[in-house]
mmCIF file of N, CA and C in Angstrom:
data_model
loop_
_atom_site.group_PDB
_atom_site.id
_atom_site.type_symbol
_atom_site.label_atom_id
_atom_site.label_comp_id
_atom_site.label_asym_id
_atom_site.label_seq_id
_atom_site.Cartn_x
_atom_site.Cartn_y
_atom_site.Cartn_z
ATOM 1 N N MET I 1 -18.145 -23.788 9.059
ATOM 2 C CA MET I 1 -18.374 -23.045 8.011
ATOM 3 C C MET I 1 -17.072 -22.499 7.569
ATOM 4 N N ARG I 2 -16.859 -22.512 6.159
ATOM 5 C CA ARG I 2 -15.616 -22.132 5.469
ATOM 6 C C ARG I 2 -15.636 -20.751 5.322
ATOM 7 N N GLU I 3 -14.510 -20.205 4.931
ATOM 8 C CA GLU I 3 -14.331 -18.777 4.805
ATOM 9 C C GLU I 3 -14.972 -18.280 3.413
ATOM 10 N N GLN I 4 -15.009 -19.112 2.505
ATOM 11 C CA GLN I 4 -15.729 -18.702 1.239
ATOM 12 C C GLN I 4 -17.233 -18.916 1.413
ATOM 13 N N ALA I 5 -17.773 -19.736 2.006
ATOM 14 C CA ALA I 5 -19.172 -19.699 2.338
ATOM 15 C C ALA I 5 -19.603 -18.279 3.299
ATOM 16 N N ILE I 6 -18.731 -18.055 4.219
ATOM 17 C CA ILE I 6 -19.129 -16.712 4.902
ATOM 18 C C ILE I 6 -19.062 -15.405 3.874
ATOM 19 N N GLU I 7 -17.839 -15.383 3.041
ATOM 20 C CA GLU I 7 -17.738 -14.378 2.117
ATOM 21 C C GLU I 7 -19.047 -14.262 1.072
ATOM 22 N N ARG I 8 -19.379 -15.693 0.630
ATOM 23 C CA ARG I 8 -20.605 -15.689 -0.254
ATOM 24 C C ARG I 8 -21.870 -15.052 0.601
ATOM 25 N N GLN I 9 -22.155 -15.382 1.789
ATOM 26 C CA GLN I 9 -23.275 -14.763 2.514
ATOM 27 C C GLN I 9 -22.970 -13.376 2.711
ATOM 28 N N LEU I 10 -21.895 -12.671 2.912
ATOM 29 C CA LEU I 10 -21.719 -11.368 3.091
ATOM 30 C C LEU I 10 -22.114 -10.807 1.754
ATOM 31 N N LYS I 11 -21.653 -11.165 0.823
ATOM 32 C CA LYS I 11 -21.997 -10.509 -0.578
ATOM 33 C C LYS I 11 -23.515 -10.490 -0.968
ATOM 34 N N LYS I 12 -24.163 -11.682 -0.657
ATOM 35 C CA LYS I 12 -25.577 -11.751 -0.806
ATOM 36 C C LYS I 12 -26.351 -10.955 0.173
ATOM 37 N N THR I 13 -25.963 -10.806 1.471
ATOM 38 C CA THR I 13 -26.624 -9.978 2.356
ATOM 39 C C THR I 13 -26.542 -8.570 1.900
ATOM 40 N N ILE I 14 -25.379 -7.946 1.646
ATOM 41 C CA ILE I 14 -24.963 -6.649 1.340
ATOM 42 C C ILE I 14 -25.955 -6.289 -0.022
ATOM 43 N N GLN I 15 -25.690 -7.006 -0.951
ATOM 44 C CA GLN I 15 -26.500 -6.946 -2.368
ATOM 45 C C GLN I 15 -28.043 -6.864 -2.159
ATOM 46 N N ALA I 16 -28.391 -7.896 -1.413
ATOM 47 C CA ALA I 16 -29.866 -7.815 -0.837
ATOM 48 C C ALA I 16 -30.450 -6.468 -0.349
ATOM 49 N N ALA I 17 -29.506 -5.815 0.649
ATOM 50 C CA ALA I 17 -29.793 -4.488 1.346
ATOM 51 C C ALA I 17 -29.485 -3.400 0.341
ATOM 52 N N GLY I 18 -29.029 -3.405 -0.853
ATOM 53 C CA GLY I 18 -28.817 -2.484 -1.821
ATOM 54 C C GLY I 18 -27.558 -1.839 -2.127
ATOM 55 N N GLY I 19 -26.678 -2.662 -1.274
ATOM 56 C CA GLY I 19 -25.382 -2.112 -1.392
ATOM 57 C C GLY I 19 -24.496 -2.800 -2.369
ATOM 58 N N LEU I 20 -23.249 -2.554 -2.496
ATOM 59 C CA LEU I 20 -22.286 -3.396 -3.256
ATOM 60 C C LEU I 20 -21.189 -3.801 -2.426
ATOM 61 N N CYS I 21 -20.718 -5.007 -2.769
ATOM 62 C CA CYS I 21 -19.812 -5.949 -1.813
ATOM 63 C C CYS I 21 -18.706 -6.521 -3.003
ATOM 64 N N TRP I 22 -17.651 -5.546 -3.081
ATOM 65 C CA TRP I 22 -16.615 -5.901 -4.252
ATOM 66 C C TRP I 22 -15.638 -6.848 -3.606
ATOM 67 N N LYS I 23 -15.061 -7.961 -4.341
ATOM 68 C CA LYS I 23 -13.656 -8.497 -4.035
ATOM 69 C C LYS I 23 -12.604 -7.454 -4.405
ATOM 70 N N LEU I 24 -11.930 -7.254 -3.350
ATOM 71 C CA LEU I 24 -10.725 -6.091 -3.427
ATOM 72 C C LEU I 24 -9.255 -7.015 -3.673
ATOM 73 N N THR I 25 -8.836 -6.674 -4.732
ATOM 74 C CA THR I 25 -7.429 -6.896 -5.042
ATOM 75 C C THR I 25 -6.620 -5.632 -5.226
ATOM 76 N N CYS I 26 -5.244 -5.851 -4.930
ATOM 77 C CA CYS I 26 -4.755 -4.386 -5.002
ATOM 78 C C CYS I 26 -3.265 -5.109 -5.373
ATOM 79 N N PRO I 27 -3.055 -5.030 -7.026
ATOM 80 C CA PRO I 27 -1.601 -5.537 -7.286
ATOM 81 C C PRO I 27 -0.602 -4.850 -6.674
ATOM 82 N N GLY I 28 0.579 -5.338 -6.221
ATOM 83 C CA GLY I 28 1.768 -4.944 -5.618
ATOM 84 C C GLY I 28 1.300 -4.613 -4.300
ATOM 85 N N ILE I 29 0.435 -4.733 -3.593
ATOM 86 C CA ILE I 29 0.168 -4.321 -1.993
ATOM 87 C C ILE I 29 -0.627 -5.646 -1.492
ATOM 88 N N ALA I 30 0.026 -6.366 -0.780
ATOM 89 C CA ALA I 30 -0.356 -7.384 -0.127
ATOM 90 C C ALA I 30 -0.821 -7.080 1.184
ATOM 91 N N GLY I 31 -1.889 -7.977 1.661
ATOM 92 C CA GLY I 31 -2.464 -7.848 3.053
ATOM 93 C C GLY I 31 -3.886 -6.994 2.851
ATOM 94 N N VAL I 32 -4.279 -6.483 1.765
ATOM 95 C CA VAL I 32 -5.190 -5.443 1.941
ATOM 96 C C VAL I 32 -6.636 -6.466 2.122
ATOM 97 N N PRO I 33 -7.639 -6.065 2.650
ATOM 98 C CA PRO I 33 -8.745 -6.819 3.145
ATOM 99 C C PRO I 33 -9.573 -7.247 1.999
ATOM 100 N N ASP I 34 -10.307 -8.463 2.096
ATOM 101 C CA ASP I 34 -10.883 -9.253 1.196
ATOM 102 C C ASP I 34 -11.978 -8.536 0.352
ATOM 103 N N ARG I 35 -12.742 -7.656 1.102
ATOM 104 C CA ARG I 35 -14.123 -7.068 0.425
ATOM 105 C C ARG I 35 -14.046 -5.630 0.913
ATOM 106 N N ILE I 36 -14.636 -4.700 -0.251
ATOM 107 C CA ILE I 36 -14.919 -3.344 0.041
ATOM 108 C C ILE I 36 -16.467 -3.226 -0.183
ATOM 109 N N CYS I 37 -16.963 -2.984 1.032
ATOM 110 C CA CYS I 37 -18.642 -3.006 0.850
ATOM 111 C C CYS I 37 -19.014 -1.278 0.811
ATOM 112 N N LEU I 38 -20.017 -1.138 -0.055
ATOM 113 C CA LEU I 38 -20.440 0.452 -0.253
ATOM 114 C C LEU I 38 -21.949 0.536 -0.196
ATOM 115 N N MET I 39 -22.375 1.417 0.460
ATOM 116 C CA MET I 39 -23.660 1.719 0.555
ATOM 117 C C MET I 39 -23.953 3.072 1.352
ATOM 118 N N ASN I 40 -24.901 3.676 0.764
ATOM 119 C CA ASN I 40 -25.462 4.953 1.177
ATOM 120 C C ASN I 40 -24.135 5.990 1.837
ATOM 121 N N GLY I 41 -23.331 6.087 0.652
ATOM 122 C CA GLY I 41 -22.034 6.881 0.856
ATOM 123 C C GLY I 41 -21.058 6.307 1.948
ATOM 124 N N ARG I 42 -21.288 5.230 2.494
ATOM 125 C CA ARG I 42 -20.214 4.657 3.464
ATOM 126 C C ARG I 42 -19.355 3.735 2.646
ATOM 127 N N VAL I 43 -18.279 3.306 3.341
ATOM 128 C CA VAL I 43 -17.362 2.432 2.842
ATOM 129 C C VAL I 43 -16.718 1.650 4.109
ATOM 130 N N VAL I 44 -16.915 0.267 3.881
ATOM 131 C CA VAL I 44 -16.404 -0.512 5.112
ATOM 132 C C VAL I 44 -15.578 -1.744 4.534
ATOM 133 N N PHE I 45 -14.432 -1.633 4.978
ATOM 134 C CA PHE I 45 -13.450 -2.965 4.330
ATOM 135 C C PHE I 45 -13.648 -4.120 5.208
ATOM 136 N N VAL I 46 -13.504 -5.026 4.810
ATOM 137 C CA VAL I 46 -14.056 -6.585 5.475
ATOM 138 C C VAL I 46 -12.839 -7.610 5.106
ATOM 139 N N GLU I 47 -12.103 -7.968 6.181
ATOM 140 C CA GLU I 47 -11.242 -9.059 6.017
ATOM 141 C C GLU I 47 -12.117 -10.233 6.584
ATOM 142 N N VAL I 48 -12.324 -11.329 5.710
ATOM 143 C CA VAL I 48 -12.944 -12.482 6.007
ATOM 144 C C VAL I 48 -12.268 -13.515 6.307
ATOM 145 N N LYS I 49 -12.482 -14.240 7.326
ATOM 146 C CA LYS I 49 -11.623 -15.372 7.868
ATOM 147 C C LYS I 49 -12.341 -16.553 8.294
ATOM 148 N N ALA I 50 -11.919 -17.825 8.373
ATOM 149 C CA ALA I 50 -12.568 -18.881 8.767
ATOM 150 C C ALA I 50 -12.870 -18.720 10.110
ATOM 151 N N PRO I 51 -13.912 -19.571 10.560
ATOM 152 C CA PRO I 51 -14.399 -19.228 12.059
ATOM 153 C C PRO I 51 -13.067 -19.658 12.977
ATOM 154 N N GLY I 52 -12.791 -18.458 14.002
ATOM 155 C CA GLY I 52 -11.837 -18.593 14.989
ATOM 156 C C GLY I 52 -10.421 -18.218 14.462
ATOM 157 N N ALA I 53 -10.276 -18.168 13.123
ATOM 158 C CA ALA I 53 -9.003 -17.702 12.584
ATOM 159 C C ALA I 53 -8.905 -16.142 12.756
ATOM 160 N N LEU I 54 -7.590 -15.672 12.944
ATOM 161 C CA LEU I 54 -7.127 -14.463 13.104
ATOM 162 C C LEU I 54 -6.668 -13.720 11.993
ATOM 163 N N PRO I 55 -6.547 -12.620 11.561
ATOM 164 C CA PRO I 55 -5.880 -11.676 10.557
ATOM 165 C C PRO I 55 -3.947 -11.801 10.779
ATOM 166 N N ARG I 56 -3.592 -12.017 9.652
ATOM 167 C CA ARG I 56 -2.102 -12.143 9.702
ATOM 168 C C ARG I 56 -1.547 -10.714 10.246
ATOM 169 N N PRO I 57 -0.407 -10.711 10.532
ATOM 170 C CA PRO I 57 0.145 -9.245 10.955
ATOM 171 C C PRO I 57 0.021 -8.315 9.832
ATOM 172 N N LEU I 58 0.216 -8.582 8.773
ATOM 173 C CA LEU I 58 0.323 -7.610 7.519
ATOM 174 C C LEU I 58 -1.166 -7.317 7.443
ATOM 175 N N GLN I 59 -2.059 -8.157 7.513
ATOM 176 C CA GLN I 59 -3.456 -7.799 7.320
ATOM 177 C C GLN I 59 -3.909 -6.946 8.427
ATOM 178 N N LEU I 60 -3.471 -6.831 9.402
ATOM 179 C CA LEU I 60 -3.890 -6.069 10.515
ATOM 180 C C LEU I 60 -3.052 -4.581 10.310
ATOM 181 N N ARG I 61 -1.885 -4.647 9.804
ATOM 182 C CA ARG I 61 -1.217 -3.509 9.639
ATOM 183 C C ARG I 61 -1.830 -2.762 8.372
ATOM 184 N N ARG I 62 -2.368 -3.277 7.396
ATOM 185 C CA ARG I 62 -3.226 -2.828 6.306
ATOM 186 C C ARG I 62 -4.487 -2.164 6.747
ATOM 187 N N MET I 63 -5.058 -2.916 7.809
ATOM 188 C CA MET I 63 -6.274 -2.254 8.527
ATOM 189 C C MET I 63 -5.985 -0.905 9.172
ATOM 190 N N HIS I 64 -4.997 -1.015 10.019
ATOM 191 C CA HIS I 64 -4.446 0.082 10.901
ATOM 192 C C HIS I 64 -4.080 1.290 9.931
ATOM 193 N N GLN I 65 -3.704 1.159 8.668
ATOM 194 C CA GLN I 65 -3.300 2.205 7.635
ATOM 195 C C GLN I 65 -4.606 2.693 7.147
ATOM 196 N N LEU I 66 -5.794 1.989 7.020
ATOM 197 C CA LEU I 66 -7.002 2.620 6.421
ATOM 198 C C LEU I 66 -7.768 3.187 7.752
ATOM 199 N N GLN I 67 -7.780 2.792 8.969
ATOM 200 C CA GLN I 67 -8.461 3.298 10.007
ATOM 201 C C GLN I 67 -8.177 4.715 10.109
ATOM 202 N N PRO I 68 -6.791 5.299 10.093
ATOM 203 C CA PRO I 68 -6.913 6.771 10.408
ATOM 204 C C PRO I 68 -7.293 7.749 9.271
ATOM 205 N N GLN I 69 -7.476 6.843 8.089
ATOM 206 C CA GLN I 69 -8.184 7.650 7.166
ATOM 207 C C GLN I 69 -9.556 8.006 7.232
ATOM 208 N N GLY I 70 -10.352 7.427 8.130
ATOM 209 C CA GLY I 70 -11.517 7.444 8.274
ATOM 210 C C GLY I 70 -12.345 6.376 7.950
ATOM 211 N N PHE I 71 -11.795 5.229 7.686
ATOM 212 C CA PHE I 71 -12.362 4.120 7.014
ATOM 213 C C PHE I 71 -12.627 3.070 8.321
ATOM 214 N N THR I 72 -13.728 2.207 8.202
ATOM 215 C CA THR I 72 -14.138 1.239 9.121
ATOM 216 C C THR I 72 -13.441 -0.063 8.497
ATOM 217 N N CYS I 73 -12.953 -0.838 9.329
ATOM 218 C CA CYS I 73 -12.301 -1.929 9.017
ATOM 219 C C CYS I 73 -12.778 -3.163 9.838
ATOM 220 N N LEU I 74 -13.299 -4.113 9.416
ATOM 221 C CA LEU I 74 -13.907 -5.123 10.286
ATOM 222 C C LEU I 74 -13.274 -6.573 9.893
ATOM 223 N N VAL I 75 -13.226 -7.402 10.811
ATOM 224 C CA VAL I 75 -12.991 -8.837 10.779
ATOM 225 C C VAL I 75 -14.124 -9.537 10.956
ATOM 226 N N LEU I 76 -14.341 -10.456 9.638
ATOM 227 C CA LEU I 76 -15.569 -11.467 9.817
ATOM 228 C C LEU I 76 -15.308 -12.726 9.788
ATOM 229 N N ASP I 77 -15.438 -13.408 10.812
ATOM 230 C CA ASP I 77 -15.189 -15.039 10.908
ATOM 231 C C ASP I 77 -16.457 -15.691 11.111
ATOM 232 N N ASN I 78 -17.667 -15.057 11.412
ATOM 233 C CA ASN I 78 -18.743 -15.710 11.480
ATOM 234 C C ASN I 78 -19.889 -15.026 10.885
ATOM 235 N N PRO I 79 -20.816 -15.683 10.239
ATOM 236 C CA PRO I 79 -22.250 -15.166 9.608
ATOM 237 C C PRO I 79 -23.106 -14.184 10.527
ATOM 238 N N ASP I 80 -22.821 -14.407 11.677
ATOM 239 C CA ASP I 80 -23.445 -13.466 12.602
ATOM 240 C C ASP I 80 -22.733 -12.138 12.723
ATOM 241 N N GLY I 81 -21.707 -12.048 12.501
ATOM 242 C CA GLY I 81 -21.044 -10.560 12.242
ATOM 243 C C GLY I 81 -21.438 -9.781 11.061
ATOM 244 N N ILE I 82 -22.109 -10.526 9.959
ATOM 245 C CA ILE I 82 -22.604 -9.923 8.966
ATOM 246 C C ILE I 82 -23.306 -8.477 9.348
ATOM 247 N N GLN I 83 -24.209 -8.739 10.267
ATOM 248 C CA GLN I 83 -25.047 -7.488 10.774
ATOM 249 C C GLN I 83 -24.435 -6.238 11.237
ATOM 250 N N GLU I 84 -23.205 -6.563 11.796
ATOM 251 C CA GLU I 84 -22.187 -5.418 12.260
ATOM 252 C C GLU I 84 -21.750 -4.753 10.916
ATOM 253 N N VAL I 85 -21.370 -5.400 9.849
ATOM 254 C CA VAL I 85 -21.104 -4.736 8.669
ATOM 255 C C VAL I 85 -22.332 -3.991 8.030
ATOM 256 N N LEU I 86 -23.348 -4.503 7.989
ATOM 257 C CA LEU I 86 -24.655 -3.670 7.642
ATOM 258 C C LEU I 86 -24.866 -2.527 8.473
ATOM 259 N N ASP I 87 -24.669 -2.687 9.808
ATOM 260 C CA ASP I 87 -24.927 -1.775 10.753
ATOM 261 C C ASP I 87 -23.981 -0.432 10.453
ATOM 262 N N ALA I 88 -22.673 -0.897 10.091
ATOM 263 C CA ALA I 88 -21.736 0.289 9.845
ATOM 264 C C ALA I 88 -22.112 0.951 8.338
ATOM 265 N N LEU I 89 -22.732 0.312 7.521
ATOM 266 C CA LEU I 89 -22.928 0.678 6.381
ATOM 267 C C LEU I 89 -24.103 1.849 6.533
ATOM 268 N N GLN I 90 -25.062 1.456 7.254
ATOM 269 C CA GLN I 90 -26.036 2.268 7.585
ATOM 270 C C GLN I 90 -26.031 3.393 8.472
ATOM 271 N N ALA I 91 -24.850 3.278 9.268
ATOM 272 C CA ALA I 91 -24.746 4.542 10.208
ATOM 273 C C ALA I 91 -24.762 5.842 9.660
ATOM 274 N N ALA I 92 -25.363 6.605 10.388
ATOM 275 C CA ALA I 92 -25.750 7.995 10.194
ATOM 276 C C ALA I 92 -24.609 8.760 10.279
#
């Protein structure tokens, strides 16, 4: 399965659950996660990768900048991981 297909499935699933799943672009800042998912007052940043692919060092650094600010950052390289994103968005 290609990265684009995983990203499409993520967007479809989050929207079906009542959330938002926006493509994230940040001019002037490279390495930001691909998607920002919002639901129930929660925010989850998602870096989408092809199956088995790993984030680049810069992408890891951006996620490590977000996490101390209280944000959840997940790497998604398999459609099975979409449930983890949903769980993070629905956490109490």
